[in-house]
Amino acid sequence: MVIVKRKELSLAEKLYLPEVLRGLSVTFRKMFEPKVTRQYPEEPLPKTEVTRGQPRLVVNEDDAIACVSCGLCEAACPAYAITIDGGETDRAIEREPKRFDIDMLRCILCGFCEEACPKDAIYMSDELELADYSREALIYDIEKLKRPKAALQKRIDYVNRINKRWQTPSST
Ligand code: SF4
Ligand code: SF4
């Protein structure tokens, strides 16, 4: 039989005093360091052209929606968040969506829809907040998704600028 001789603990060790004091010293030190916690929502996140918030549909200056309901964004969406029903319009050679829904609970803000769109009709806005009382309310229909082009212009300019990187001299 092996007898293990345990170390006799002092009173301070029995009361965990060294650990408590070490913990308090860390807390005390941290109190004087710069704060990194953001007090959201009082301190909202900074929004820049790079911010990839929720996708929104572009409404052109003539009040026509830029989307022609080609369905490419729906096909590109990895989360199956987009549902489109196409329809005819009076405008020559154009179609437009009769129904365009994005299930915001499914959307993972990946930006694939923005990349897939051949008509510059859907862009990632800087809208980040998402809250409601039911799942149904978070399926955004076409009216909730529409934004004037000017409201998305910062993002549009940014995307155009970064896409220029892939243009060869002969394609410019
Ligand atoms: S951002 Fe991504 S997940 Fe959201 S609708 Fe577009 S493609 Fe789908
Ligand atoms: S890819 Fe663009 S034009 Fe085609 S359905 Fe989507 S938003 Fe509309």
Short mmCIF file of C-alpha atoms in Angstrom, two decimals, residues 39-141:
data_model
loop_
_atom_site.label_atom_id
_atom_site.label_comp_id
_atom_site.label_asym_id
_atom_site.label_seq_id
_atom_site.Cartn_x
_atom_site.Cartn_y
_atom_site.Cartn_z
CA GLN A 39 -22.51 49.58 -25.60
CA TYR A 40 -24.87 48.49 -28.39
CA PRO A 41 -27.43 49.80 -29.37
CA GLU A 42 -26.54 53.15 -27.76
CA GLU A 43 -23.19 52.89 -29.56
CA PRO A 44 -24.11 51.54 -33.00
CA LEU A 45 -21.61 49.78 -35.21
CA PRO A 46 -19.78 52.07 -37.63
CA LYS A 47 -21.24 51.80 -41.12
CA THR A 48 -18.99 52.07 -44.13
CA GLU A 49 -19.20 51.15 -47.79
CA VAL A 50 -17.71 47.77 -46.85
CA THR A 51 -20.53 47.04 -44.38
CA ARG A 52 -22.42 44.02 -45.69
CA GLY A 53 -25.85 44.39 -44.18
CA GLN A 54 -29.15 43.06 -45.43
CA PRO A 55 -29.74 42.89 -49.20
CA ARG A 56 -32.05 45.49 -50.73
CA LEU A 57 -33.53 46.04 -54.19
CA VAL A 58 -32.59 49.09 -56.24
CA VAL A 59 -35.29 51.47 -57.44
CA ASN A 60 -33.97 53.64 -60.27
CA GLU A 61 -34.43 57.38 -60.64
CA ASP A 62 -37.47 56.79 -62.89
CA ASP A 63 -39.14 54.90 -60.01
CA ALA A 64 -38.83 51.57 -61.85
CA ILE A 65 -37.37 48.63 -59.99
CA ALA A 66 -34.04 47.61 -61.54
CA CYS A 67 -34.76 43.89 -61.11
CA VAL A 68 -35.86 42.00 -64.23
CA SER A 69 -36.71 38.83 -62.30
CA CYS A 70 -34.07 36.73 -64.07
CA GLY A 71 -33.76 34.53 -60.99
CA LEU A 72 -29.94 34.44 -60.90
CA CYS A 73 -29.80 35.71 -57.33
CA GLU A 74 -32.38 33.11 -56.31
CA ALA A 75 -30.21 30.39 -57.86
CA ALA A 76 -27.01 31.76 -56.30
CA CYS A 77 -28.41 32.06 -52.80
CA PRO A 78 -26.86 29.29 -50.70
CA ALA A 79 -29.46 29.68 -47.97
CA TYR A 80 -32.50 29.38 -50.29
CA ALA A 81 -33.68 32.67 -48.81
CA ILE A 82 -34.94 34.28 -52.03
CA THR A 83 -38.28 33.56 -53.73
CA ILE A 84 -39.15 35.32 -57.00
CA ASP A 85 -42.18 35.18 -59.26
CA GLY A 86 -41.57 37.02 -62.51
CA GLY A 87 -44.15 39.09 -64.33
CA GLU A 88 -44.60 41.21 -67.42
CA THR A 89 -44.33 44.98 -67.47
CA ASP A 90 -45.26 47.75 -69.90
CA ARG A 91 -41.62 48.76 -70.25
CA ALA A 92 -40.05 47.55 -73.49
CA ILE A 93 -37.94 44.34 -73.30
CA GLU A 94 -38.19 44.35 -69.52
CA ARG A 95 -39.73 42.08 -66.96
CA GLU A 96 -40.11 42.76 -63.30
CA PRO A 97 -40.84 40.67 -60.24
CA LYS A 98 -44.43 40.35 -59.12
CA ARG A 99 -43.17 38.72 -55.99
CA PHE A 100 -39.69 39.08 -54.52
CA ASP A 101 -39.29 37.77 -50.98
CA ILE A 102 -36.18 37.38 -48.88
CA ASP A 103 -36.48 35.34 -45.72
CA MET A 104 -34.24 37.37 -43.45
CA LEU A 105 -34.07 34.54 -40.95
CA ARG A 106 -32.41 32.41 -43.62
CA CYS A 107 -30.21 35.13 -45.11
CA ILE A 108 -26.59 34.79 -44.02
CA LEU A 109 -25.55 38.14 -45.53
CA CYS A 110 -23.08 36.38 -47.83
CA GLY A 111 -23.53 38.83 -50.71
CA PHE A 112 -23.79 36.14 -53.41
CA CYS A 113 -27.04 37.70 -54.68
CA GLU A 114 -25.23 41.03 -55.12
CA GLU A 115 -22.47 39.30 -57.08
CA ALA A 116 -24.84 37.24 -59.22
CA CYS A 117 -27.09 40.07 -60.36
CA PRO A 118 -26.48 41.08 -63.99
CA LYS A 119 -28.68 44.19 -63.68
CA ASP A 120 -27.11 45.86 -60.60
CA ALA A 121 -30.50 45.48 -58.98
CA ILE A 122 -29.66 44.03 -55.57
CA TYR A 123 -27.03 45.35 -53.20
CA MET A 124 -25.99 44.74 -49.64
CA SER A 125 -27.24 47.74 -47.68
CA ASP A 126 -25.80 49.01 -44.42
CA GLU A 127 -28.98 48.00 -42.58
CA LEU A 128 -27.96 45.61 -39.84
CA GLU A 129 -30.74 45.62 -37.28
CA LEU A 130 -33.25 42.80 -37.53
CA ALA A 131 -35.96 42.24 -34.96
CA ASP A 132 -39.66 41.51 -34.96
CA TYR A 133 -42.28 39.52 -33.13
CA SER A 134 -42.94 36.73 -35.61
CA ARG A 135 -41.15 34.65 -38.22
CA GLU A 136 -43.62 35.80 -40.89
CA ALA A 137 -42.75 39.45 -40.29
CA LEU A 138 -39.11 38.68 -41.08
CA ILE A 139 -39.91 37.45 -44.57
CA TYR A 140 -39.40 40.76 -46.35
CA ASP A 141 -41.53 41.31 -49.44
#
